[in-house]
Each structure stands twice: as C-alpha cells, then as structure tokens.
GROMACS .gro file of C-alpha atoms in nm:
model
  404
    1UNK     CA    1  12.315  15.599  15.885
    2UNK     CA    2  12.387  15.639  15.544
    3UNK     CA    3  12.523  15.449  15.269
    4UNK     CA    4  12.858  15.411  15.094
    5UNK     CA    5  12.850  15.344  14.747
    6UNK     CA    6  13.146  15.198  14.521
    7UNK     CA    7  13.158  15.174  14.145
    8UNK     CA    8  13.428  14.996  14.004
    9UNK     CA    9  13.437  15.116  13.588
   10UNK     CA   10  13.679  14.994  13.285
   11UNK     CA   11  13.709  15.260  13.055
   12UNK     CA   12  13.942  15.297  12.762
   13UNK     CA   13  14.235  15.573  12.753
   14UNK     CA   14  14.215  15.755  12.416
   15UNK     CA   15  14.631  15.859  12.468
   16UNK     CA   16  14.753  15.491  12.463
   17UNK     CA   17  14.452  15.252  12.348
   18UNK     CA   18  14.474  15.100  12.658
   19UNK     CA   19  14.168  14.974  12.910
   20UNK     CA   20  14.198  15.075  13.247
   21UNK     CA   21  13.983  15.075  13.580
   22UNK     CA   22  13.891  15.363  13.793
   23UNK     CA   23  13.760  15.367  14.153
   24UNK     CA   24  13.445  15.569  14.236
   25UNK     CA   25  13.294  15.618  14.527
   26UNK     CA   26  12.963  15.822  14.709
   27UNK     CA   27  12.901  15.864  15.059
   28UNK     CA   28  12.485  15.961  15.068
   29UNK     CA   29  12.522  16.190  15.366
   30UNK     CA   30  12.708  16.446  15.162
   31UNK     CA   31  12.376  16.446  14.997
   32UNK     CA   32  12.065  16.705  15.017
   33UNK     CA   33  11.724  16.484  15.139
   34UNK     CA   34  11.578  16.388  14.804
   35UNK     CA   35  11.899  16.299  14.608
   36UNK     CA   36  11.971  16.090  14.876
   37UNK     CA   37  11.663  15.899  14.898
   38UNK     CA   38  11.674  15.852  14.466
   39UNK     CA   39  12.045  15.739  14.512
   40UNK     CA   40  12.001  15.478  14.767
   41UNK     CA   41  11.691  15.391  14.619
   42UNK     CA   42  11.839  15.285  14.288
   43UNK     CA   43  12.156  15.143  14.494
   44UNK     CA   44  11.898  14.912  14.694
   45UNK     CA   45  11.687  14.831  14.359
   46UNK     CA   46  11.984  14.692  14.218
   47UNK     CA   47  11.795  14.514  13.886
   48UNK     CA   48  11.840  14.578  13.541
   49UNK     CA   49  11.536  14.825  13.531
   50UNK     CA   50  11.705  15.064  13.733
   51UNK     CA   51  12.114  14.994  13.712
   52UNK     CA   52  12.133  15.224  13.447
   53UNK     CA   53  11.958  15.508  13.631
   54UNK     CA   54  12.265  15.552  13.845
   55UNK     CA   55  12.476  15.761  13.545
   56UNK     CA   56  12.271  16.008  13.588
   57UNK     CA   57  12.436  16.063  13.945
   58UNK     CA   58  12.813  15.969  13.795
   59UNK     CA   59  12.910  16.353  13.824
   60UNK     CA   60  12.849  16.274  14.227
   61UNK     CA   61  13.115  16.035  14.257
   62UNK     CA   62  13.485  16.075  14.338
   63UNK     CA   63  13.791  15.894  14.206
   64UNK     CA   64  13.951  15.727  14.487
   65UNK     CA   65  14.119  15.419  14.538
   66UNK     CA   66  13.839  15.112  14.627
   67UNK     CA   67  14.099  14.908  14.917
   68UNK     CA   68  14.112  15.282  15.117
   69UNK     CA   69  13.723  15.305  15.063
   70UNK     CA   70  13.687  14.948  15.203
   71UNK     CA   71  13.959  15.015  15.491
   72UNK     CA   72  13.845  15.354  15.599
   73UNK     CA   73  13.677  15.436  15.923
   74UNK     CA   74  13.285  15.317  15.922
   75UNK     CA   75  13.095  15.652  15.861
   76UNK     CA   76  12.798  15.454  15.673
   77UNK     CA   77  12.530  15.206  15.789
   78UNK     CA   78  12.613  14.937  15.466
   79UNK     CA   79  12.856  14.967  15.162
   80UNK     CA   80  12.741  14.876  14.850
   81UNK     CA   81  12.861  14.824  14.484
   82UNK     CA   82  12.653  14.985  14.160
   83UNK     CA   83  12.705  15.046  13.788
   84UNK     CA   84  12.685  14.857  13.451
   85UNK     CA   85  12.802  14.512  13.348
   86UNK     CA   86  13.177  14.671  13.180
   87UNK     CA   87  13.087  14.467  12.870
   88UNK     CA   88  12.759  14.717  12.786
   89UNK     CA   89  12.879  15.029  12.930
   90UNK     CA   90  13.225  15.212  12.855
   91UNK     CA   91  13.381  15.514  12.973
   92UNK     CA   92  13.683  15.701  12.838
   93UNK     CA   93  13.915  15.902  13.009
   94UNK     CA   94  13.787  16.210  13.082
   95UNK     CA   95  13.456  15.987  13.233
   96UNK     CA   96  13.246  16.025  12.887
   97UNK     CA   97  13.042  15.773  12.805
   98UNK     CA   98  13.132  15.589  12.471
   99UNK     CA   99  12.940  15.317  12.274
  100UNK     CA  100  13.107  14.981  12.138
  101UNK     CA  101  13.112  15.128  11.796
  102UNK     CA  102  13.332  15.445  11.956
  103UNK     CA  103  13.590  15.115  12.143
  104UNK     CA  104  13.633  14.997  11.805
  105UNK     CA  105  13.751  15.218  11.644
  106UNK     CA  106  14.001  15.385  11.906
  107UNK     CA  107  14.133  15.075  11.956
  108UNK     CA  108  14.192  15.021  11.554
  109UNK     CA  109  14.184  15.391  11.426
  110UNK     CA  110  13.939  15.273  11.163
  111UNK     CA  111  13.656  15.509  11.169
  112UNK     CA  112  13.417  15.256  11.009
  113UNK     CA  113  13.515  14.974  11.267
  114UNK     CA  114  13.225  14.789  11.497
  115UNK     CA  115  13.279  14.652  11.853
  116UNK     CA  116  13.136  14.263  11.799
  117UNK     CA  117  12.983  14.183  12.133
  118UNK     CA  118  13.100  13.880  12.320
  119UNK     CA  119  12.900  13.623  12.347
  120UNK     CA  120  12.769  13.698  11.958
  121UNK     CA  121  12.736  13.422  11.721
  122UNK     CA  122  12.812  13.420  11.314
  123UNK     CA  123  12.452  13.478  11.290
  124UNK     CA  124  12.476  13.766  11.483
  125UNK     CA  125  12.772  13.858  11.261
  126UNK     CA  126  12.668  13.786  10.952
  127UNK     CA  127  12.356  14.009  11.069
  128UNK     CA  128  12.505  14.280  11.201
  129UNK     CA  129  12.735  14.316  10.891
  130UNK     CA  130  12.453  14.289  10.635
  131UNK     CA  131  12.346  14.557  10.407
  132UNK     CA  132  12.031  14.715  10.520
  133UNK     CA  133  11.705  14.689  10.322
  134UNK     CA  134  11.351  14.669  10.423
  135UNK     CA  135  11.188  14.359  10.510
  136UNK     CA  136  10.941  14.265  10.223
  137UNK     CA  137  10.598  14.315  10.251
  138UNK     CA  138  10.412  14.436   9.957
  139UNK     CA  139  10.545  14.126   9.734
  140UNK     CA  140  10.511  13.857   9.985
  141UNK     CA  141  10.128  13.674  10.003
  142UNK     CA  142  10.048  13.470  10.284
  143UNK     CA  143   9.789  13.200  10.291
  144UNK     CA  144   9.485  13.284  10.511
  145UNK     CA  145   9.645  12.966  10.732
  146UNK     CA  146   9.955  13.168  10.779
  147UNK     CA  147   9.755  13.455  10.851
  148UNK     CA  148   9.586  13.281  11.104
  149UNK     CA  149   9.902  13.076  11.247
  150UNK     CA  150  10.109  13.432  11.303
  151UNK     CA  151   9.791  13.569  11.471
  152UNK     CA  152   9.746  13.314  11.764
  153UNK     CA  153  10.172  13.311  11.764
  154UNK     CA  154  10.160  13.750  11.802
  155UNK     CA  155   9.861  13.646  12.053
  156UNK     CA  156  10.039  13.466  12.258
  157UNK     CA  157  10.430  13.619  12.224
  158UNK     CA  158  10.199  13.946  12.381
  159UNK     CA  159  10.063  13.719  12.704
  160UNK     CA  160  10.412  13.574  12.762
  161UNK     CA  161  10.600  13.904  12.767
  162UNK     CA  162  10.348  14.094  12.922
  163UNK     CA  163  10.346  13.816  13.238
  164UNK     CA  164  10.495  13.862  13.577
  165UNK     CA  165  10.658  13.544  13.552
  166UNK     CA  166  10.892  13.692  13.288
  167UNK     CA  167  10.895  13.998  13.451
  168UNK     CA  168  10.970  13.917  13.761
  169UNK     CA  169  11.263  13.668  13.674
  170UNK     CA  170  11.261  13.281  13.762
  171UNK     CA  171  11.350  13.396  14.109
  172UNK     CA  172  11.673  13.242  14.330
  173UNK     CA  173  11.806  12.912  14.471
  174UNK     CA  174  11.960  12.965  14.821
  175UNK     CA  175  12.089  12.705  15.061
  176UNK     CA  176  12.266  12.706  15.407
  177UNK     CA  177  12.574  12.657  15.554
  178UNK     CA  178  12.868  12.579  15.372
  179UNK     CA  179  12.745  12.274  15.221
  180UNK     CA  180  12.760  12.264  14.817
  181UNK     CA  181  12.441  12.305  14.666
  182UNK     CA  182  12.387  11.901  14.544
  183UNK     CA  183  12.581  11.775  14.869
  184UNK     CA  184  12.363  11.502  15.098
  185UNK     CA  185  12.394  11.789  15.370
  186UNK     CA  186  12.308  12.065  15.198
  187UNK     CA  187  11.948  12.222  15.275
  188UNK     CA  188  11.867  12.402  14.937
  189UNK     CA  189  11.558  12.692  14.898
  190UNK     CA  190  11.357  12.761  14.589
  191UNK     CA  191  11.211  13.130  14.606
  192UNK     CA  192  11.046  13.318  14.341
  193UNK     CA  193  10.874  13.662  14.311
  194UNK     CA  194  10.596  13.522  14.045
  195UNK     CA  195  10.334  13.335  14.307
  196UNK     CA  196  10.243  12.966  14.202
  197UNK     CA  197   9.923  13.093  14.015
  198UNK     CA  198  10.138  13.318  13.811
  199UNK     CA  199  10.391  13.064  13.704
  200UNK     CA  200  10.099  12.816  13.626
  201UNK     CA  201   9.936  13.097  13.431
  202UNK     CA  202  10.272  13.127  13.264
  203UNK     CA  203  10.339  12.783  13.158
  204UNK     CA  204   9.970  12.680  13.062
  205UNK     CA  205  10.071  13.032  12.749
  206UNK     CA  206  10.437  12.861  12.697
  207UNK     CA  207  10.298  12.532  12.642
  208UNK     CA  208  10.127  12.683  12.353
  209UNK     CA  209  10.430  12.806  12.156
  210UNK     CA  210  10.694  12.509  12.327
  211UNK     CA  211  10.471  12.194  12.166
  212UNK     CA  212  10.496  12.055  11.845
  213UNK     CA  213  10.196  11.967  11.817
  214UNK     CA  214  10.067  12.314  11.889
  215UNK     CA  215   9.918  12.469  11.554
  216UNK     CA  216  10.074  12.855  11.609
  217UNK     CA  217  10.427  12.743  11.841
  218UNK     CA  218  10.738  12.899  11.803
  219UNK     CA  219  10.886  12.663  11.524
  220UNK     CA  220  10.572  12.684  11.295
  221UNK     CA  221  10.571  13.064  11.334
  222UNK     CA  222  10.904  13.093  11.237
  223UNK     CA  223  10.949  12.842  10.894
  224UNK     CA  224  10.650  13.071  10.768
  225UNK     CA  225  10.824  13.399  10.853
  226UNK     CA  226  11.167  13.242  10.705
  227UNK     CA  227  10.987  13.134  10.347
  228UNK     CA  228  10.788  13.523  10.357
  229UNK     CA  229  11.154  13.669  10.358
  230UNK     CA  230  11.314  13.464  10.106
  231UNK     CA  231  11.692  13.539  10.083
  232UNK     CA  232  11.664  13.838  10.326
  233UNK     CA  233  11.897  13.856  10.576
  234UNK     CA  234  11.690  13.884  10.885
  235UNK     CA  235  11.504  13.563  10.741
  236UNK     CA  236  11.887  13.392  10.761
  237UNK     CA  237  11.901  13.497  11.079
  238UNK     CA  238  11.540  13.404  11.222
  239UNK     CA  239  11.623  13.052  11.062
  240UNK     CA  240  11.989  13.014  11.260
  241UNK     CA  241  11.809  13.107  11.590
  242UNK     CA  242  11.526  12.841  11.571
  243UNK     CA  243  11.823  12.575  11.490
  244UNK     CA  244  12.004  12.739  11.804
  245UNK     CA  245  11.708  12.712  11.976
  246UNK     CA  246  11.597  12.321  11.894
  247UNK     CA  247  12.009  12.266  11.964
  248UNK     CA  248  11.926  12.426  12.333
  249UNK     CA  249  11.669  12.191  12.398
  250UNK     CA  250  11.849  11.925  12.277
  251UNK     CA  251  12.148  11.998  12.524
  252UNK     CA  252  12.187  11.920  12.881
  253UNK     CA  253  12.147  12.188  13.110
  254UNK     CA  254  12.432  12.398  13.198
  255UNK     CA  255  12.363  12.554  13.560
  256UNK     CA  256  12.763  12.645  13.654
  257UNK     CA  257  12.866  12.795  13.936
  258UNK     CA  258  12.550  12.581  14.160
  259UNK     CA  259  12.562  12.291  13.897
  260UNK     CA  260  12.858  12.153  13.744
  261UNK     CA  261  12.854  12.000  13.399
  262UNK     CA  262  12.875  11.671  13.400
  263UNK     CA  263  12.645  11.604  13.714
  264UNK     CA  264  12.284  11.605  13.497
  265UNK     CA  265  12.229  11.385  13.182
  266UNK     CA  266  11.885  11.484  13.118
  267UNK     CA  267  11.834  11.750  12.836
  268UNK     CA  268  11.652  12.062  12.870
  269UNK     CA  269  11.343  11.946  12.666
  270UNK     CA  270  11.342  11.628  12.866
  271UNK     CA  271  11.338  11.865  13.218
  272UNK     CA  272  11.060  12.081  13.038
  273UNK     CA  273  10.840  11.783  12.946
  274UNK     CA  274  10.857  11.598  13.269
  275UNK     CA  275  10.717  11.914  13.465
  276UNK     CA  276  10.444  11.963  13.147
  277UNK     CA  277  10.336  11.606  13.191
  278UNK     CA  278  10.338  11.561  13.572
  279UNK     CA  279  10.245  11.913  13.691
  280UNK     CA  280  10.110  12.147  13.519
  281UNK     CA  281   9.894  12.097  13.159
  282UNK     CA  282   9.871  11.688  13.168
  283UNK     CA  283   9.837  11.402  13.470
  284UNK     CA  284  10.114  11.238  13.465
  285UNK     CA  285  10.112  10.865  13.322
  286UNK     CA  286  10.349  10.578  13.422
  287UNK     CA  287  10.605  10.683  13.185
  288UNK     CA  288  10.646  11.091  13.258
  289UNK     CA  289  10.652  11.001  13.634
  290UNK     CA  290  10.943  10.784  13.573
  291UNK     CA  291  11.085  11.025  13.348
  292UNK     CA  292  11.017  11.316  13.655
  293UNK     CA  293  11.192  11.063  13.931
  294UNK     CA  294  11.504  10.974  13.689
  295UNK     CA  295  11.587  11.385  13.680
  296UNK     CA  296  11.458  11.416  14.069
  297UNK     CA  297  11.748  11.120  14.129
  298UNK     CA  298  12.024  11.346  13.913
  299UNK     CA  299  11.989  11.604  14.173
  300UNK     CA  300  12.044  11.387  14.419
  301UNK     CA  301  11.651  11.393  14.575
  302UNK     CA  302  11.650  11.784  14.569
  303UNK     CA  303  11.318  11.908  14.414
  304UNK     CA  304  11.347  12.279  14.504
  305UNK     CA  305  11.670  12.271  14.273
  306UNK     CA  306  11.483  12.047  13.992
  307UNK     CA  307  11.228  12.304  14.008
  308UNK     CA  308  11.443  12.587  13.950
  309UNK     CA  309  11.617  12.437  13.667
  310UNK     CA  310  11.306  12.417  13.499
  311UNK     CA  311  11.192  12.795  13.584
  312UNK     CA  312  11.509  12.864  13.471
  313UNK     CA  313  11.489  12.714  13.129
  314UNK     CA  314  11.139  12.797  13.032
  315UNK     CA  315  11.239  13.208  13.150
  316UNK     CA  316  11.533  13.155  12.894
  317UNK     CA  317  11.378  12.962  12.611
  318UNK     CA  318  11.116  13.197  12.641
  319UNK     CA  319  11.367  13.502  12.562
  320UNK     CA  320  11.506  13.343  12.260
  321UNK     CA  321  11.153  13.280  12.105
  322UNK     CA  322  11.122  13.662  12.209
  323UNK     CA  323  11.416  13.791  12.039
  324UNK     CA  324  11.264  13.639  11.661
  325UNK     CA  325  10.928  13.665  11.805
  326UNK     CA  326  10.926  14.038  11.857
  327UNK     CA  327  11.054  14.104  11.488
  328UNK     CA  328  10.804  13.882  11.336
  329UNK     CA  329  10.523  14.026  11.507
  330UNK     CA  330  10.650  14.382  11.386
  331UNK     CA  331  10.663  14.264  11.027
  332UNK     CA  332  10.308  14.058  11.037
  333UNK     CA  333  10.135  14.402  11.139
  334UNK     CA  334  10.318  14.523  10.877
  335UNK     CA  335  10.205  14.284  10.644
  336UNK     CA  336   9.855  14.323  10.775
  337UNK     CA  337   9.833  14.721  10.786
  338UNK     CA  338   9.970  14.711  10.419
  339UNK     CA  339   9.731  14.427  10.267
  340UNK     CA  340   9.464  14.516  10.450
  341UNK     CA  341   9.387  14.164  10.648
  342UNK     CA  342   9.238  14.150  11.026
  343UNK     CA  343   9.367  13.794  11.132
  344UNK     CA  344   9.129  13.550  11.233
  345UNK     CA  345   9.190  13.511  11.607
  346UNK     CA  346   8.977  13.535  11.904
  347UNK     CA  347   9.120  13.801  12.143
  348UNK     CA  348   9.294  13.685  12.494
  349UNK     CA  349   8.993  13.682  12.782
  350UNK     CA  350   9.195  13.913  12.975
  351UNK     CA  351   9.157  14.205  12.693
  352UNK     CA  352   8.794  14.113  12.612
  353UNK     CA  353   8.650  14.071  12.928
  354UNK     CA  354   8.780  14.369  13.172
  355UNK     CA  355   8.619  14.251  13.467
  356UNK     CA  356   8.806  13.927  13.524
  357UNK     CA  357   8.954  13.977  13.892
  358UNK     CA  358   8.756  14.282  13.971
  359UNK     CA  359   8.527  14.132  14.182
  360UNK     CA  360   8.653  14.120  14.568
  361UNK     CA  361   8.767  13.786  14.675
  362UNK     CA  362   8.575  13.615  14.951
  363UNK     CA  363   8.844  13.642  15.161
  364UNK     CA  364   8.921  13.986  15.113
  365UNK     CA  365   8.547  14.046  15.175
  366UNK     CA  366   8.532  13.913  15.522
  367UNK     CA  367   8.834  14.056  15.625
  368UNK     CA  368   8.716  14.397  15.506
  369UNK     CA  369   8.384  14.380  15.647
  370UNK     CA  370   8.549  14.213  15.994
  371UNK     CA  371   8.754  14.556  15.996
  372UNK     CA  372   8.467  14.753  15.932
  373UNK     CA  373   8.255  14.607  16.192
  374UNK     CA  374   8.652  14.687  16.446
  375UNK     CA  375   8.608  15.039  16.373
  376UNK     CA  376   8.237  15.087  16.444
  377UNK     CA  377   8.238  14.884  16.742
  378UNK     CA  378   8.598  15.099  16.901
  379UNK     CA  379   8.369  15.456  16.817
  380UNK     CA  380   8.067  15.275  17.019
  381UNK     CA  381   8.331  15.158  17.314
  382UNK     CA  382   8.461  15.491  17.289
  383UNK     CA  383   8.129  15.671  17.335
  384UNK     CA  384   8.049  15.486  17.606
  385UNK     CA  385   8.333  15.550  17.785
  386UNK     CA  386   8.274  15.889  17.750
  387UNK     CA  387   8.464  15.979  17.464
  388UNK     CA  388   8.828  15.998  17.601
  389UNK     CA  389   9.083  16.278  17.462
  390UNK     CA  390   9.256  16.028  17.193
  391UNK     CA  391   8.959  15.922  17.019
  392UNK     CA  392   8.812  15.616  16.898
  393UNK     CA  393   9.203  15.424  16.791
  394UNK     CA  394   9.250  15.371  17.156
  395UNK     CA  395   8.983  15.111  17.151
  396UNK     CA  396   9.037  14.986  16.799
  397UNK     CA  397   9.254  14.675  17.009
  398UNK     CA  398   8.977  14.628  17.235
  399UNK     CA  399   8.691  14.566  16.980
  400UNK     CA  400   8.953  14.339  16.740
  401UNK     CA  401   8.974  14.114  17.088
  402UNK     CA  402   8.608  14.108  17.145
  403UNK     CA  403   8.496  14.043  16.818
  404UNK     CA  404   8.687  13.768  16.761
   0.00000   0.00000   0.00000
C-alpha cells in the first residue's frame, strides 16, 4: 500500500505582506517505481540529514486542503507529515523558495533589510551586523604553549564531531501508558542509537575539553583565541559564547515538555560531574555518590531519565563548544599554514594506527567458522543423500541442528 504524504508550509504573499499556510499533499502510488521508493524513503528517514531532500520533489505535490486529506477515503497504507521547520525554510506565493534576507525585506520594502533569526542573541546581532574584515593572522604571534594548547583543542574538537555519539543524537526517552513521565506509575525507557562503548568513547574525548583542569579544554582554547583577535568582532563574539556557555552550566536543566521547571535543582555541571565521577573517567568517592543519589532522588528514583538528561546535556554543550570551536580551528590552520608552525601534538591512535578494530573479534570468529563448518557439512548430507534436485540449502537446517 502506499503512502500519503502531507506538508503543511507558511509562506509569505508578496501582494499584501502577509504570511499564510498552504496544504500539500502526495499520494506515492501516482508515482513511477523509483521516485516512489526515494520519496518514501526520505518520508520514513525523517532526520535532519535528509528533511531537506524532499524540495526536490515539491513540484509533485498538490494544493489541497489538509482536514479533506485527513478525512478522505483510506487509499494509502500510513499518512505521514514532511518538510522544513517554517522558521528555516520560506516559500512565497507562487511556491518559490525565498531566504530570510528575501522575508525581510518584503515585509519592510527595505532592500538592505536582514531577517534576525529567533532564538538569536545580541551576540549574534552584534555579529551578524558587523563590518566584515579578515580575521588576523599575519600580525598575531602565539607562544609555542598556545601553539601547542590549540593543537590538542583542534585534536580533539575533530574526535568529538567526527563520533557517532554526536552523530547519532543522544537518542529518546519513552514511557508507557498515560502516566507523566516523573509520576510513581510511570515506567520510563532510555534508548539510544550510539551503543554504550560509543558513548563511553565519547565522554572519556569530552572530558578532555569539559575540565578545568584539562590543559587544551574548551575555556583555555578560547581566552587564547579571544586575546589573538584583539578587538575583532568574531573575537567579541567567541568571548560572549564561552560566558553563555559557563552561564549554561551554571543553570538548572530545562527538559520542558517531559520535565517541568521547577522539578530539578541540580545544575547542569553538577548532573555532568556526578556521571564523570561515578561512571565513566573516575570511581566514585563518598562525596560524588551522594552527589549522584541527591539528582537520582530529583527524578523521583528514575535513572533511565537521569541518564538521558545527562546525554542530553553533554550532546548540547558539546555543539556550543562546536560552533566557536569550528572557527578557531579554521583560523589556527590559518595561522599555522601562514607562519609556517607544525603544532606539537601526537596524532589520535585511531589516525596513526589503521589497524585498530581490523582484526575479527573472537566472537565473530567462531560464529563464522561455526557457519562455515554448516555449509560443508549440508553439501556432505546432501551428497550422501544422493544429491537431491534443490541442492545443498535443503540440508543447511539439518547440519545447524547436528552440529550444535
């Protein structure tokens, strides 16, 4: 059966400056074989890798109304909504895409006017409003210290972004019934794409730009890119983020719709540094398990939710010290290509040494050579019964049984 898809899209009318929404819809068996399996692929995909993949199919869709798509006689196996969040992705009338820039100024008729995204701070502003010039790198001199320090930080940004952890996304909390999430009767479900070696992989690299007391972390990193730009305005900017960063960890976690504010008193860097000290880089002592059971008792006992929290947090403070990060470790090869300096830093094991994880795993190997030994024995039953029209697969079932 196939699939009806329904895009809901706010675009802006050019005649009358006014937003308006506009019901699409796609039924996929209209479609020849291979459209339809891209379509439904990306409908099914559904992540923000893919979402945008979808306007390439836009000219497919009709303009209905959405309540007679959702009333009209089942034709499909599963209905399902696709598109962009409306606050990155604008149409106008005629179904052209426009950019926030374009919004701006049909909604002022100033040709020079910029759409400020929501959400952005005065940083952001103050950024995005800035005169342009090159960052400086011929006049600025680093210490061989600093040299070293943004090494290890670009070392391990690269590890951290390239990780399936942050890939993958802190996964999902689920519960049953109709129970809120923190009720006594509620039966809450931590699940995550990133397996528990990845995540520990993961946090052993955050640890490393996360602690203080870590000689290349985040904050270190960024006071020496801050002084290297002087009054440049990406410096101002790199500066406000690590304050809105160190104010994030400093703030109690805000979880809403599952978690209401008000229910946690524990900060973020409090959550973070009871899971570091109890279980992942440190045994826990007295204190930290304490600490661990005070933010277990918040969430009333639940430790699948805890745990999320704290995937959650380290996936997010991990993008802001990616959002500076990335522009600091474009500038330091800068700085490096034009000055001619190789940093000082031993490479990551997993780019010196290719063969970590190429050998086959012990378990892998029996099960391989258990299979092996399947097949040859079903060709010898299969001889000796006078080799059958079928072939050896009839007896694959047969030898599995017996050698076992």
């Amino acid at each position: 059966m196939p699939m009806m898809l329904l895009w809901k899209i706010h675009y802006l009318d050019r005649s009358d400056r006014q937003f308006k929404d506009r019901c699409l819809s796609l039924t996929t068996k209209t479609l020849d074989p291979l459209t339809r399996a891209k379509i439904e692929l990306i409908a099914k995909s559904d992540s923000s890798r893919t979402n945008r993949e979808i306007l390439k199919y836009r000219h497919l869709f009709k303009e209905d109304d959405l309540e007679s798509d959702l009333n009209a006689p089942i034709d499909c196996d599963e209905f399902r909504f696709v598109g962009l969040d409306p606050e990155v992705y604008y149409e106008d009338e005629t179904g052209k895409e426009i950019t926030g820039d374009e919004v701006a100024q049909i909604l002022s008729g100033s040709p020079t006017a910029r759409l400020i995204p929501c959400g952005a701070r005065q940083h952001d502003i103050d950024l995005m409003f800035a005169e342009r010039k090159p960052l400086p790198v011929a006049e600025v001199a680093l210490t061989p210290d600093d040299v070293r320090l943004l090494g290890y930080f670009v070392r391990d940004l690269r590890e951290l972004s390239d990780s399936a952890f942050m890939k993958d996304r802190p996964g999902s909390i689920n519960f049953s019934g109709d129970s809120p999430l923190l009720s006594p009767n509620s039966k809450p479900t931590l699940k995550t794409p990133a397996t528990d070696e990845e995540i520990r992989s993961f946090v052993t690299i955050f640890r490393r730009l996360y602690m203080p007391n870590e000689p290349a972390n985040f904050q270190k990193a960024g006071e020496v890119f801050v002084r290297a730009m002087g009054n440049h305005h990406q410096g101002k900017w790199a500066d406000a983020v690590a304050a809105e960063y160190k104010n994030h960890l400093a703030s109690v976690p805000d979880h809403r719709p599952f978690i209401q504010p008000g229910t946690c008193t524990f900060t973020t860097k409090r959550l973070i540094d009871v899971f570091l000290y109890t279980s992942y880089a440190h045994q826990p002592d007295e204190q930290r398990q304490r600490q661990y059971n005070d933010c277990l008792r918040e969430v009333h006992g639940k430790a699948d939710v805890l745990t999320w929290m704290f995937l959650t947090k380290i996936w997010t403070c991990t993008l802001e010290i990616g959002n500076v990060g990335r522009i600091i470790a474009g500038w330091f090869k800068a700085y490096c290509d034009h000055h001619g300096v190789t940093p000082d830093v031993l490479n990551s094991l997993h780019r010196d040494l290719r063969g970590l994880g190429a050998e086959e795993k012990e378990e892998d190997r029996r099960k391989r050579l258990f299979q092996e030994q399947v097949e040859k024995l079903a060709v010898d039953l299969w001889e000796q019964a006078g080799q059958p029209q079928g072939g050896h697969m009839q007896f694959l079932a047969r030898a599995r049984e017996q050698l076992t």
